[in-house]
Coordinates of C-alpha atoms in Angstrom, one line a residue:
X1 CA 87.4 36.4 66.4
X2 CA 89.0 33.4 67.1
X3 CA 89.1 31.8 63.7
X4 CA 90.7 35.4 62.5
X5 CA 93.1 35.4 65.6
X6 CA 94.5 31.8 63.9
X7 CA 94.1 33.0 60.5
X8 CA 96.5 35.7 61.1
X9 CA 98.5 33.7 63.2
X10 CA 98.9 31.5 60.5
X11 CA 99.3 33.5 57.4
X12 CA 102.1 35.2 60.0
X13 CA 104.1 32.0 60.3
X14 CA 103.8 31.4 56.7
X15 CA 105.7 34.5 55.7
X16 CA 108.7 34.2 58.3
X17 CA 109.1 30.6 56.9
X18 CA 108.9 31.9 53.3
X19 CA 111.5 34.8 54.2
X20 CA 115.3 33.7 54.9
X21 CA 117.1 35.3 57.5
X22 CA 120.1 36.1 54.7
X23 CA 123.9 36.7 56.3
X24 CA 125.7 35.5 52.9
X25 CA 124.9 35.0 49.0
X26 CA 127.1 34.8 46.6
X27 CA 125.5 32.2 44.1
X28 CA 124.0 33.3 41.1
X29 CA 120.2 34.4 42.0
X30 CA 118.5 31.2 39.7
X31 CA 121.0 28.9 41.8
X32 CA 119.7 30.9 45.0
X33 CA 115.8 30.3 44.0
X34 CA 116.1 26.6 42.9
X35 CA 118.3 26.0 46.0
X36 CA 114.8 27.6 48.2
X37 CA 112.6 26.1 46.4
X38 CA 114.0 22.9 47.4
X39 CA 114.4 23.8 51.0
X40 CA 110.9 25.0 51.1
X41 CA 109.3 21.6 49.8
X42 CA 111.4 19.7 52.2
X43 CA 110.6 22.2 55.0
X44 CA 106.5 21.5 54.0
X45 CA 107.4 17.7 53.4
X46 CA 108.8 17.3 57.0
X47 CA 106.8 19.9 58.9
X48 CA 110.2 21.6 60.1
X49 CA 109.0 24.9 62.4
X50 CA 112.8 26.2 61.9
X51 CA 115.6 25.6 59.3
X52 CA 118.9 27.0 58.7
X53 CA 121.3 25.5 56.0
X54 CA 125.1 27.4 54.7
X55 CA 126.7 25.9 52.1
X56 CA 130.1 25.9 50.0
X57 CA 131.5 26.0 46.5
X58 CA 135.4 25.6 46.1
X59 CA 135.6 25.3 49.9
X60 CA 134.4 28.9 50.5
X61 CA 131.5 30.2 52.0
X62 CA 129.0 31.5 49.4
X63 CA 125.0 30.7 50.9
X64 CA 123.9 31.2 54.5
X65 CA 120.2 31.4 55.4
X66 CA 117.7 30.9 57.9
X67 CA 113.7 29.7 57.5
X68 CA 111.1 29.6 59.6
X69 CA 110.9 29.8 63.2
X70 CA 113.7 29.1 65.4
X71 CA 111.3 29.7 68.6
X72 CA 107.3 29.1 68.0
X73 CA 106.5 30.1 71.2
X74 CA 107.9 34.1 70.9
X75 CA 107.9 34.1 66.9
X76 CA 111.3 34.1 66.6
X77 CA 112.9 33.1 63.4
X78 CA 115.7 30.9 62.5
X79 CA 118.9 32.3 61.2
X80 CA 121.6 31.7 59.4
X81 CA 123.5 31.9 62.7
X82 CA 120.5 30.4 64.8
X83 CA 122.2 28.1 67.2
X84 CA 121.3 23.9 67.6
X85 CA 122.4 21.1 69.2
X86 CA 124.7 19.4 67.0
X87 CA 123.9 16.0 68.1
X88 CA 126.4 13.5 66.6
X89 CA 128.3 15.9 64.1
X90 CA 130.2 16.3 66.9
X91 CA 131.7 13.0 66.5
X92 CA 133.6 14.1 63.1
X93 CA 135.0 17.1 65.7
X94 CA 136.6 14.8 68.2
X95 CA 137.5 12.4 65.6
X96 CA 139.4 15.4 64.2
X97 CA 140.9 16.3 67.8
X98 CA 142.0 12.4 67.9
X99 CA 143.8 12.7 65.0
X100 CA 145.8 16.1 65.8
X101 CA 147.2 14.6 68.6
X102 CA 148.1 11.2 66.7
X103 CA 150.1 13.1 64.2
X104 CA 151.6 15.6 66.9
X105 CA 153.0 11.7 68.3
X106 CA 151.1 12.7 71.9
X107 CA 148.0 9.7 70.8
X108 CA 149.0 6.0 69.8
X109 CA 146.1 5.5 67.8
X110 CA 147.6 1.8 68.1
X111 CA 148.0 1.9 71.8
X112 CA 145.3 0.5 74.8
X113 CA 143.1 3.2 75.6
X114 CA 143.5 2.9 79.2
X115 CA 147.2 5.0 78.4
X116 CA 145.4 7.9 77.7
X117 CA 142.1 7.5 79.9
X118 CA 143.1 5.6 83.1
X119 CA 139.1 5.9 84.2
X120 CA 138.1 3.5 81.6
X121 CA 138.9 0.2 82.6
X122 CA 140.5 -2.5 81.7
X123 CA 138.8 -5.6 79.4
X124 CA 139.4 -9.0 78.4
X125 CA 140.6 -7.6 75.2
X126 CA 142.7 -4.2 74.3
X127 CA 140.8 -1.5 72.7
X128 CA 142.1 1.3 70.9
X129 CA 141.6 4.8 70.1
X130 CA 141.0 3.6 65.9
X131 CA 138.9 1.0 67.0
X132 CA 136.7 3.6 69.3
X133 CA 137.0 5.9 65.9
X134 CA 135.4 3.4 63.6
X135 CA 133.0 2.4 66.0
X136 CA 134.9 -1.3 66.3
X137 CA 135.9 -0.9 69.9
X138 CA 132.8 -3.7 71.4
X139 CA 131.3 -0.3 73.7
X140 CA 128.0 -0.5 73.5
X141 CA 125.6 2.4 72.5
X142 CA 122.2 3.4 74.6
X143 CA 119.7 0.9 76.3
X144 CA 116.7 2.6 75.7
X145 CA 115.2 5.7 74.1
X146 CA 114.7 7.0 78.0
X147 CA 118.7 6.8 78.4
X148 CA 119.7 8.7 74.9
X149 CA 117.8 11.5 76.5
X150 CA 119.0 11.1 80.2
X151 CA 118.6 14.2 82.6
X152 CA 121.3 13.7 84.5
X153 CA 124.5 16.1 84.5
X154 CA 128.1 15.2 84.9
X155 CA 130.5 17.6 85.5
X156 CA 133.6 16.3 83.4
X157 CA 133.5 14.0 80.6
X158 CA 135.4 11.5 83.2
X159 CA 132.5 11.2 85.6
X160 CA 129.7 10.7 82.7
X161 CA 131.8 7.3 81.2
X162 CA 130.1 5.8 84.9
X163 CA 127.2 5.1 82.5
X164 CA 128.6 2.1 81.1
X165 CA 132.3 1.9 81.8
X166 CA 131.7 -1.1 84.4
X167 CA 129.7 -3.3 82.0
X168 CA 131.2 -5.9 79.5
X169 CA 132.3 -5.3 76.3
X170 CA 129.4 -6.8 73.4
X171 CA 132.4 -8.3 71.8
X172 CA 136.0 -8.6 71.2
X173 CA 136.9 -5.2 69.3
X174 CA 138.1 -5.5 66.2
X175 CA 135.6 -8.3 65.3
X176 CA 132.2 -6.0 64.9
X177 CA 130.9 -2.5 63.8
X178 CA 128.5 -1.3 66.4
X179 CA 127.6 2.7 66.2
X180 CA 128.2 3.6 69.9
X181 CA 128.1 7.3 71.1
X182 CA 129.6 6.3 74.5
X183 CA 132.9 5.2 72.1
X184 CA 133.5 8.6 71.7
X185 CA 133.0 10.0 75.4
X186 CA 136.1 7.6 76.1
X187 CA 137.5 9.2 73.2
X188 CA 136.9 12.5 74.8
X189 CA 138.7 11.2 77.6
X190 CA 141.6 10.2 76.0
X191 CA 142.1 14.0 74.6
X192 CA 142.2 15.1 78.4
X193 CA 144.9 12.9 78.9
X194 CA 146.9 13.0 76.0
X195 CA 146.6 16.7 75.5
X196 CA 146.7 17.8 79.4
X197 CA 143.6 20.0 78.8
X198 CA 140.2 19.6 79.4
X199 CA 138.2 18.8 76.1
X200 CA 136.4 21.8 75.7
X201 CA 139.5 23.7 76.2
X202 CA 141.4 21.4 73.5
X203 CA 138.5 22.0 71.2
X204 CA 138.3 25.7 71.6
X205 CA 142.2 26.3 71.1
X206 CA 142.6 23.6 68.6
X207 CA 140.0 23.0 66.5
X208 CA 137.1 25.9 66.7
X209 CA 139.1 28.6 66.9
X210 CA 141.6 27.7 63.8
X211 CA 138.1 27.0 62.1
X212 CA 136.9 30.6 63.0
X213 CA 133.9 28.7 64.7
X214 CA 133.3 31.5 67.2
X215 CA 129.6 30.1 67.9
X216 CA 130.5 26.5 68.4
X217 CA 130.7 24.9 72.0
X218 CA 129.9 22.1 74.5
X219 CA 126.0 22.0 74.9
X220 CA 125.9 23.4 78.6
X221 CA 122.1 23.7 80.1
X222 CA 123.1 26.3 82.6
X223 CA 125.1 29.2 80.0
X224 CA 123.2 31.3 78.5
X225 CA 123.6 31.0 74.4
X226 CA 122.4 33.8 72.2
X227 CA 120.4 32.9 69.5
X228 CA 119.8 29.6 70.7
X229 CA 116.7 27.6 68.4
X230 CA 113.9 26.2 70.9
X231 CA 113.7 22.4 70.2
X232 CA 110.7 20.6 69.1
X233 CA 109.1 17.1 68.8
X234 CA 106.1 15.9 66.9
X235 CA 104.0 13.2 68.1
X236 CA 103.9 10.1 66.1
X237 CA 102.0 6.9 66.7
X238 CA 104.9 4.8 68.8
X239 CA 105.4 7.9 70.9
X240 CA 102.1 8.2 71.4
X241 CA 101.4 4.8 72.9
X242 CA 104.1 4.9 75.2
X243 CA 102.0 8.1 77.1
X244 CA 100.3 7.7 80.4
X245 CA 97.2 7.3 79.8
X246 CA 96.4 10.6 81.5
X247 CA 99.1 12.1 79.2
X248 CA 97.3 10.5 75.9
X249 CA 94.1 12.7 77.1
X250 CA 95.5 16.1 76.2
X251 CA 98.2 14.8 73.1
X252 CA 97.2 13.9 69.9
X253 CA 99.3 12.0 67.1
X254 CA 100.7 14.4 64.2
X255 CA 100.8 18.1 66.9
X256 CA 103.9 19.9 67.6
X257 CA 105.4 19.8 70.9
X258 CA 108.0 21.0 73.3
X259 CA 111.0 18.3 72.4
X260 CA 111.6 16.6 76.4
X261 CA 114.2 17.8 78.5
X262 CA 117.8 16.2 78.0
X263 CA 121.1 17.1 79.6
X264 CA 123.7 16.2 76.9
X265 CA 126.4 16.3 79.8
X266 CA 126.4 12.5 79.8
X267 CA 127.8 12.3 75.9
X268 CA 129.6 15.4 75.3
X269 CA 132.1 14.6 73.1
X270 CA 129.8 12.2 70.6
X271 CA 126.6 14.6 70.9
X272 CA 127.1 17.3 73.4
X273 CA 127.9 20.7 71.6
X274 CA 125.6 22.8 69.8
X275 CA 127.0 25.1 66.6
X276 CA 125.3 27.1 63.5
X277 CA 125.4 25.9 59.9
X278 CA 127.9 28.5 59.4
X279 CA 130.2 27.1 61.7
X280 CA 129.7 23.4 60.9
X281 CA 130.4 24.5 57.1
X282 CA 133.4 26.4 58.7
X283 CA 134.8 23.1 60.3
X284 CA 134.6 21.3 56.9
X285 CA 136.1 24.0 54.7
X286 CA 138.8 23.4 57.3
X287 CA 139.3 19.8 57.3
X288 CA 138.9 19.8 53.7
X289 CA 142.1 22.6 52.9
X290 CA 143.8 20.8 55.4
X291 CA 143.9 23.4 58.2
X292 CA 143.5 21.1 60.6
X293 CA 145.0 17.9 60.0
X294 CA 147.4 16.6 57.2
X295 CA 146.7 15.1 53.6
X296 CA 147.9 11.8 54.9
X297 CA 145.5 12.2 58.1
X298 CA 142.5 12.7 56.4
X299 CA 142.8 10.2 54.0
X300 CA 142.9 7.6 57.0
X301 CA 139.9 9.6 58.4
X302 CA 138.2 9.1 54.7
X303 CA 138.7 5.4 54.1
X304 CA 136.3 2.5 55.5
X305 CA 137.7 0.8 58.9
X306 CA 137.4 -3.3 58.4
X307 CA 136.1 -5.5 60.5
X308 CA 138.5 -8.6 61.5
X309 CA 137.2 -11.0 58.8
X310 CA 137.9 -8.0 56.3
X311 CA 134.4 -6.1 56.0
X312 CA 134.2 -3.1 55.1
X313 CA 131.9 -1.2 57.5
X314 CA 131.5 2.2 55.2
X315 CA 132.6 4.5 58.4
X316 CA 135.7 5.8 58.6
X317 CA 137.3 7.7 61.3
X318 CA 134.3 9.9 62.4
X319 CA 132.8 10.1 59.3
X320 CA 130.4 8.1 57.0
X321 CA 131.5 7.5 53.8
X322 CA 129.3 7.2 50.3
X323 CA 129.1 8.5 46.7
X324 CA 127.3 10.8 45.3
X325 CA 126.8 11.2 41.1
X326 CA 130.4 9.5 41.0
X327 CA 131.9 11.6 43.5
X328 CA 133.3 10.6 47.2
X329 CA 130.7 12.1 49.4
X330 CA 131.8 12.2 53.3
X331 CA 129.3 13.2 55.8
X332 CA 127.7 13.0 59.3
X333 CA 123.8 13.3 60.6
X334 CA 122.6 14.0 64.3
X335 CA 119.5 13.5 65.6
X336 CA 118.4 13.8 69.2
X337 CA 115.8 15.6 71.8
X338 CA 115.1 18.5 70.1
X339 CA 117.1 18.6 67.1
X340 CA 118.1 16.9 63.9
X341 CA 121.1 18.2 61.7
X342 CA 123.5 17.0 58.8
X343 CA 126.7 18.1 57.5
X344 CA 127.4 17.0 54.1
X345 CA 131.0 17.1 51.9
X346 CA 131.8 16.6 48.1
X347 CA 135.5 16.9 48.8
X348 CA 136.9 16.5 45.0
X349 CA 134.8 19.8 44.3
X350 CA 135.0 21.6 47.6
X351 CA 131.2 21.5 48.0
X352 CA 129.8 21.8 52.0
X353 CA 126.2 21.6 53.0
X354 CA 124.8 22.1 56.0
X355 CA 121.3 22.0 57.7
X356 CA 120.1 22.1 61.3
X357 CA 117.0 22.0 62.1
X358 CA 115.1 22.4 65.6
X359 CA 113.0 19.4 64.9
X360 CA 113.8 15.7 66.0
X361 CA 113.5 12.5 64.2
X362 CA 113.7 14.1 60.9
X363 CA 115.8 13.4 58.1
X364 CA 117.7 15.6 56.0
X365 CA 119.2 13.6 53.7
X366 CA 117.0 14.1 50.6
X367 CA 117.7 18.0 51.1
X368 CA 121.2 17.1 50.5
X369 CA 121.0 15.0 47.8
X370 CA 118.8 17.6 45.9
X371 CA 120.9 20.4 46.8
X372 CA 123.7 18.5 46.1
X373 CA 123.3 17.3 42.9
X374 CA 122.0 21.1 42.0
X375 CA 125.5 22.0 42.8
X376 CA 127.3 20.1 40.9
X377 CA 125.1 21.1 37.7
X378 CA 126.3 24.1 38.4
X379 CA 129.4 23.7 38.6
X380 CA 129.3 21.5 35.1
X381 CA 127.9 25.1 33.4
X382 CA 130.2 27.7 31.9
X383 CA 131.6 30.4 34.0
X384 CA 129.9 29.4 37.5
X385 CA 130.2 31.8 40.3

């Protein structure tokens, strides 16, 4: 009985990955099946339990889906509107934000930080808001694996910079790239100020809203989020031996488990929101027509930030920046307790792709590139859709 119990549990789980939960498709059906085809191999490859990936053509919406499940425990599957934790997509959001209020003249990119968030303090050196953009401001990024997925909440973005607001710079800014999520909770604070909102309202009104991102918000562990994806971890050898040795008893390298609780309070504006694929595709149809920021904006957003001696670093301002088959390819991953996700632009061809998943310490990037350079096939054939 218990080998058919698992045998239908099994063959069950099989089918709800294999079926997509479909809210939009308006490819032709052969781009549709080699597009699934790829996201089930990669979905096998990875051991993903739930998927869900939207993705442009001409900067419009034409392929939405879900795969698998979104909660293992209640056999709930993913949708195309299944809800994650963004992780460090975000960043590209408040990067965005940052550069609003730049061209509205209420941010000096130019200017000391401290003008805009008093509660950061003062250095041996100036920082500003372009060098916290490019990840050139000296800040330093997390101490340990324990602290990237902290459990303590903070209220305001203000009260979580106490993690490391008080401790030296790592150098003068300017004079080294260092990828530092706490950069941008400063930068979240500098919003507040600037702005006279709080960031989430500034977000909401400013940027989510004009995006029509109506399921897009700051990652709060006490609201209640419809259609929120259960988050996942799978046990691998290093995570393994740093178990008790009572915990190592009853885990075993390879299983699926519960991801570990985090509070995301303490890095809100660099990693603290959670969004659908929908709405992170949303976000970069809007950036891309220029919705939310100006030409001239983006293009500063789009172009590698130098280091002092004149190194290019290959981030811009919130986004990384690459090439893909000849054509400028902007994008951004997240990864953290529960979650791993990627957003993904060809802007010369108006091509978005986006995947969350509700399994961490994956990567998505070869879905992407095989996705991506199905896309552009397609668009290289007569008469594409």
């Amino acid at each position: 009985m218990r080998r058919a119990g698992f045998y239908f549990l099994a063959v069950s789980l099989l089918l709800l990955a294999a079926a997509a939960t479909q809210t939009r498709t308006e490819l032709p059906p052969e781009t549709i099946e080699k597009i699934e085809a790829i996201i089930s191999k990669e979905m096998a490859r990875l051991n993903i339990p739930g998927l869900s990936v939207a993705i442009a053509l001409d900067n419009k919406l034409r392929y939405a889906q879900g795969f698998g499940l979104a909660d293992l425990e209640n056999s709930v599957p993913a949708k195309a509107t299944t809800v994650y934790r963004t992780a460090s997509i975000a960043k590209a959001m408040t990067a965005t934000a940052v550069m609003q209020l730049a061209e509205r003249g209420k941010l000096d990119l130019e200017a000391p930080i401290q003008k805009y968030c008093p509660a950061f303090p003062q250095k041996p050196w100036p920082i500003t808001a372009r060098q916290l953009l490019g990840h050139l401001g000296g800040i330093r990024h997390y101490k340990s694996a324990e602290e990237a997925s902290g459990t303590a909440h903070y209220e305001t973005v203000t009260e979580s910079l106490a993690i490391f607001k008080d401790e030296p710079l790592l150098y003068e800014p300017g004079t080294r790239y260092n990828y530092t999520t706490y950069g941008y909770s400063v930068l979240g604070c500098a919003i507040e100020g600037a702005s006279g909102m709080s960031y989430e309202d500034y977000m909401r009104e400013h940027i989510f809203q004009p995006a029509g991102m109506s399921q897009t918000g700051v990652d709060n562990f006490r609201m209640i989020v419809p259609n929120r994806a259960r988050g996942y971890m799978r046990l691998n050898e290093q995570t393994y031996s740093q178990l008790s040795e009572a915990a190592k008893r009853s885990a075993k390298v390879g299983a699926l488990y519960n991801a570990s609780l985090h509070d995301t309070s303490m890095k809100i504006p660099g990693g603290g929101l959670v969004s659908t694929a929908v709405d992170l595709v949303k976000f970069a149809i809007a950036v891309n027509t220029r919705l939310l920021i100006k030409q001239s904006t983006l293009e500063q957003m789009w172009t590698s930030q130098k280091t002092r001696d004149g190194k290019e670093t290959g981030y811009g301002l919130g986004w990384v920046l690459g090439q893909m088959a000849e054509q400028k390819l902007v994008s951004h991953s997240g990864g953290q307790a529960g979650t791993s996700t990627l957003l993904t632009l060809l802007p010369g061809k108006g091509i978005v792709i986006a995947s969350m998943s509700n399994l961490q310490g994956v990567s998505l990037g070869e879905l992407h590139r095989q996705i991506g350079s199905l896309l552009l096939s397609t668009l290289n054939q007569p008469n594409p859709r």
